[in-house]
Coordinates of C-alpha atoms in Angstrom, one line a residue:
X722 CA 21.4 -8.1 82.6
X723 CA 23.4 -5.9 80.4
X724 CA 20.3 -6.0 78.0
X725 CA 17.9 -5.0 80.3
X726 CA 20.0 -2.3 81.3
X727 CA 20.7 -0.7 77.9
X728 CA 16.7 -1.6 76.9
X729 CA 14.1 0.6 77.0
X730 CA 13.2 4.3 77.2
X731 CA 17.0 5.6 79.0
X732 CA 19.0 2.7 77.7
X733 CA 20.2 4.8 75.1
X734 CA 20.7 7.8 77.3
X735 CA 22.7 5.6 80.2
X736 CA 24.7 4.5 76.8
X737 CA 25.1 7.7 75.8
X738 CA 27.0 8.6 78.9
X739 CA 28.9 6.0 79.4
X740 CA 30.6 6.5 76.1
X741 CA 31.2 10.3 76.6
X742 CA 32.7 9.6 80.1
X743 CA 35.0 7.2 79.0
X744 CA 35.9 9.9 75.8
X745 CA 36.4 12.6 78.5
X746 CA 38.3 10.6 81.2
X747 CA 40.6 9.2 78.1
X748 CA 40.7 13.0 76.7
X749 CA 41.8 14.2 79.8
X750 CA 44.1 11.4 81.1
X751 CA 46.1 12.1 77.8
X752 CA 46.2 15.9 78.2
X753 CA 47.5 15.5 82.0
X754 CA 50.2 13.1 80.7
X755 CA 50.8 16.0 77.6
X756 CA 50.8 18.4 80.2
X757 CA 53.5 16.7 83.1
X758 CA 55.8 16.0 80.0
X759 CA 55.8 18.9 78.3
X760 CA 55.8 21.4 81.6
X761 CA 57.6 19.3 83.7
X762 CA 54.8 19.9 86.4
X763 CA 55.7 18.1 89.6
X764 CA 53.4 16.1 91.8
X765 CA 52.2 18.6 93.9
X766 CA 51.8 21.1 91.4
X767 CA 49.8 18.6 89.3
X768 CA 47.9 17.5 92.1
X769 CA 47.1 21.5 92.9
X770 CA 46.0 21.9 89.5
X771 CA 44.0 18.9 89.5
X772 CA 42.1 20.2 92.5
X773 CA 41.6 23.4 91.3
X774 CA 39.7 21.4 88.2
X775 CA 37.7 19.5 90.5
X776 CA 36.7 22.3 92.3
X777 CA 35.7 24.1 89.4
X778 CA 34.0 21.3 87.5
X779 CA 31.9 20.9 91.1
X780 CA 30.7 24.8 90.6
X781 CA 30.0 24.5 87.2
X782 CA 28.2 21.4 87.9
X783 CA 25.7 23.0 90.5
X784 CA 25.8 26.1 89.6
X785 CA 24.9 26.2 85.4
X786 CA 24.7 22.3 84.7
X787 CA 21.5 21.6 86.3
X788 CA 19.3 24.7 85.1
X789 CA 20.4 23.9 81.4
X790 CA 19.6 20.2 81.7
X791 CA 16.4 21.0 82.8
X792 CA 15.2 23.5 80.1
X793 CA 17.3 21.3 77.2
X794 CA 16.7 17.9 78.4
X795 CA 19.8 15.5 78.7
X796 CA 20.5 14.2 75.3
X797 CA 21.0 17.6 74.1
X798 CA 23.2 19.0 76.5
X799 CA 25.8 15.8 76.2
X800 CA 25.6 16.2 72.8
X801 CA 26.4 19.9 73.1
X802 CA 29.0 19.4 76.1
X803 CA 30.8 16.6 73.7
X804 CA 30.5 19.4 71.0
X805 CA 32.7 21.7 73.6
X806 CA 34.9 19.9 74.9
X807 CA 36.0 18.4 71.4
X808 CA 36.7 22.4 70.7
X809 CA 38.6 22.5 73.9
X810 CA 40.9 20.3 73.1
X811 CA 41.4 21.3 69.9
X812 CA 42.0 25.3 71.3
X813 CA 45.0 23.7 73.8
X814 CA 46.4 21.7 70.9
X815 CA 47.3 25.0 69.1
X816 CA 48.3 26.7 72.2
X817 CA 51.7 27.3 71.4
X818 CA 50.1 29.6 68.6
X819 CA 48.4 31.5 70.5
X820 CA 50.0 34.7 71.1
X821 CA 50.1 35.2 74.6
X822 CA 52.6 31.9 74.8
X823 CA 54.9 33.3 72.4

């Protein structure tokens, strides 16, 4: 079964996402766990921050994500939103650089 799925035309492209959500839900896991230590967040504020994410991530989602899958086809855009979110993470990494958190 596990052949049949990853065979063919969008075996590639189902495998292709899969491995970037798995990078992205690791990436993210370990930045909330960076994120409760080194803030101290509680629960609820965590939670309220996780929310607000969600939220935001749904807007983006129907708002932008759509229209540019549809005029750059789907391998592109992964391979561009892995490109992203790898400079992301490397912009909060270097945070405490940043002037305004002096």
């Amino acid at each position: 079964q596990t052949a049949a799925a990853f065979g063919g035309g969008g075996g590639q492209m189902l495998l292709l996402r899969l491995l970037y959500s798995l990078l992205m839900r690791a990436g993210y896991s370990m930045h909330a766990l960076y994120e409760s230590q080194v803030w101290s967040l509680s629960p609820a504020v965590s939670g309220s921050l996780a929310s607000y994410n969600q939220l935001l991530g749904l807007a983006v989602d129907w708002l932008l994500v759509g229209r540019l899958a549809a005029s750059r086809g789907e391998g592109r855009l992964l391979c561009l939103c892995l490109c992203l979110a790898t400079l992301n993470s490397l912009l909060e990494s270097r945070h405490r650089a940043f002037l305004l958190y002096a």
